[in-house]
Amino acid sequence: MRSEAGSVGELLSVCMGMLMMSILLLAYLDCLSLLNQKADVNQIMRKYILRMETTGELTAADRLELCAELEQAGASQIDLAGTSTTRVGYGGTLTLHIRGKLRGNYDFEESRVSTAKY
């Protein structure tokens, strides 16, 4: 059997196409993982804004737990500036504002606003 001219070139182009598709798949999975971490941060924020509604503030203990949970979710350089840390009265505005980095490279900033309902 004799090989046809150009068959190596076709095989090479198929291999290059598969390599490119693999690289795109890995990049997609990396982005998906980052979005999953961001969703985890949003769930943690929701949990703590609900706690703040019942207590009227972000207590020192809750603040420490919040930072620990965010670090577990992959966040670093966490900054809670702008968050309501003093007790507000019933119906008062509560703010939970978080800045940080995911994976050390990607900045994120999230904010939740609610009213005290204790």
CSV table of C-alpha atoms in Angstrom, one decimal:
chain,number,residue,atom,x,y,z
A,1,MET,CA,0.0,0.0,0.0
A,2,ARG,CA,1.2,3.4,-1.0
A,3,SER,CA,0.4,6.5,1.0
A,4,GLU,CA,-1.2,9.3,-0.8
A,5,ALA,CA,0.5,12.7,-1.1
A,6,GLY,CA,-0.7,15.2,1.5
A,7,SER,CA,-2.0,12.6,4.1
A,8,VAL,CA,0.7,13.7,6.7
A,9,GLY,CA,-0.4,17.3,6.2
A,10,GLU,CA,-4.1,16.4,6.8
A,11,LEU,CA,-3.1,14.4,9.9
A,12,LEU,CA,-1.1,17.4,11.2
A,13,SER,CA,-4.0,19.8,10.7
A,14,VAL,CA,-6.4,17.5,12.5
A,15,CYS,CA,-3.9,17.2,15.4
A,16,MET,CA,-3.5,20.9,15.6
A,17,GLY,CA,-7.3,21.4,15.6
A,18,MET,CA,-7.6,18.9,18.4
A,19,LEU,CA,-4.8,20.7,20.4
A,20,MET,CA,-6.6,24.0,19.9
A,21,MET,CA,-9.9,22.6,21.0
A,22,SER,CA,-8.2,21.1,24.1
A,23,ILE,CA,-6.7,24.5,25.0
A,24,LEU,CA,-10.1,26.2,24.6
A,25,LEU,CA,-11.7,23.5,26.8
A,26,LEU,CA,-9.2,24.0,29.6
A,27,ALA,CA,-9.6,27.8,29.4
A,28,TYR,CA,-13.4,27.4,29.6
A,29,LEU,CA,-13.1,25.1,32.6
A,30,ASP,CA,-10.8,27.6,34.3
A,31,CYS,CA,-13.3,30.4,33.8
A,32,LEU,CA,-16.1,28.2,35.0
A,33,SER,CA,-14.2,27.5,38.2
A,34,LEU,CA,-13.8,31.2,38.7
A,35,LEU,CA,-17.5,31.8,38.2
A,36,ASN,CA,-18.2,29.1,40.7
A,37,GLN,CA,-16.0,30.8,43.3
A,38,LYS,CA,-17.9,34.1,42.6
A,39,ALA,CA,-21.2,32.3,43.2
A,40,ASP,CA,-19.9,30.9,46.5
A,41,VAL,CA,-19.0,34.5,47.6
A,42,ASN,CA,-22.5,35.6,46.7
A,43,GLN,CA,-24.1,32.8,48.8
A,44,ILE,CA,-21.9,33.7,51.7
A,45,MET,CA,-22.8,37.4,51.4
A,46,ARG,CA,-26.5,36.5,51.3
A,47,LYS,CA,-26.1,34.4,54.5
A,48,TYR,CA,-24.5,37.3,56.4
A,49,ILE,CA,-26.8,40.0,55.2
A,50,LEU,CA,-29.7,37.9,56.5
A,51,ARG,CA,-27.9,37.6,59.9
A,52,MET,CA,-27.3,41.3,59.9
A,53,GLU,CA,-31.1,41.9,59.4
A,54,THR,CA,-31.8,40.0,62.6
A,55,THR,CA,-29.0,41.6,64.7
A,56,GLY,CA,-29.0,45.1,63.3
A,57,GLU,CA,-25.2,45.0,62.6
A,58,LEU,CA,-22.3,42.8,61.6
A,59,THR,CA,-21.0,41.7,64.9
A,60,ALA,CA,-17.3,41.1,65.6
A,61,ALA,CA,-17.9,37.3,65.8
A,62,ASP,CA,-19.8,37.3,62.5
A,63,ARG,CA,-17.1,39.5,60.9
A,64,LEU,CA,-14.4,36.9,61.8
A,65,GLU,CA,-16.6,34.0,60.6
A,66,LEU,CA,-17.4,35.9,57.3
A,67,CYS,CA,-13.7,36.4,56.6
A,68,ALA,CA,-12.9,32.8,57.4
A,69,GLU,CA,-15.7,31.6,55.1
A,70,LEU,CA,-14.6,33.9,52.3
A,71,GLU,CA,-11.0,32.7,52.6
A,72,GLN,CA,-12.3,29.1,52.5
A,73,ALA,CA,-14.1,30.0,49.2
A,74,GLY,CA,-10.8,31.2,47.7
A,75,ALA,CA,-10.9,34.9,48.4
A,76,SER,CA,-7.9,36.9,49.7
A,77,GLN,CA,-7.1,40.5,50.6
A,78,ILE,CA,-10.6,40.8,52.0
A,79,ASP,CA,-11.7,44.4,52.8
A,80,LEU,CA,-15.1,45.0,54.6
A,81,ALA,CA,-14.9,48.9,54.5
A,82,GLY,CA,-18.3,50.3,54.0
A,83,THR,CA,-20.1,47.6,56.0
A,84,SER,CA,-22.5,48.4,58.8
A,85,THR,CA,-20.6,47.5,62.0
A,86,THR,CA,-22.6,49.8,64.3
A,87,ARG,CA,-26.1,48.7,65.4
A,88,VAL,CA,-29.0,50.4,63.5
A,89,GLY,CA,-32.5,50.6,64.7
A,90,TYR,CA,-35.5,48.8,63.3
A,91,GLY,CA,-36.0,49.7,59.6
A,92,GLY,CA,-32.5,51.2,59.4
A,93,THR,CA,-30.3,50.6,56.4
A,94,LEU,CA,-27.7,47.8,56.6
A,95,THR,CA,-24.9,47.5,54.1
A,96,LEU,CA,-22.5,44.6,53.5
A,97,HIS,CA,-19.7,45.6,51.2
A,98,ILE,CA,-16.8,43.3,50.4
A,99,ARG,CA,-13.8,43.8,48.2
A,100,GLY,CA,-11.1,41.2,47.6
A,101,LYS,CA,-9.3,39.0,45.2
A,102,LEU,CA,-10.1,35.6,43.8
A,103,ARG,CA,-7.1,33.4,43.1
A,104,GLY,CA,-4.9,36.3,44.0
A,105,ASN,CA,-5.4,37.9,40.5
A,106,TYR,CA,-9.1,38.7,40.0
A,107,ASP,CA,-10.5,41.7,41.9
A,108,PHE,CA,-14.1,41.5,43.0
A,109,GLU,CA,-16.4,43.9,44.7
A,110,GLU,CA,-19.8,43.0,46.0
A,111,SER,CA,-22.4,45.0,48.0
A,112,ARG,CA,-25.7,44.0,49.6
A,113,VAL,CA,-28.2,46.5,51.1
A,114,SER,CA,-31.1,45.6,53.4
A,115,THR,CA,-33.1,46.9,56.3
A,116,ALA,CA,-32.9,45.8,60.0
A,117,LYS,CA,-35.8,43.6,61.0
A,118,TYR,CA,-35.2,42.5,64.5
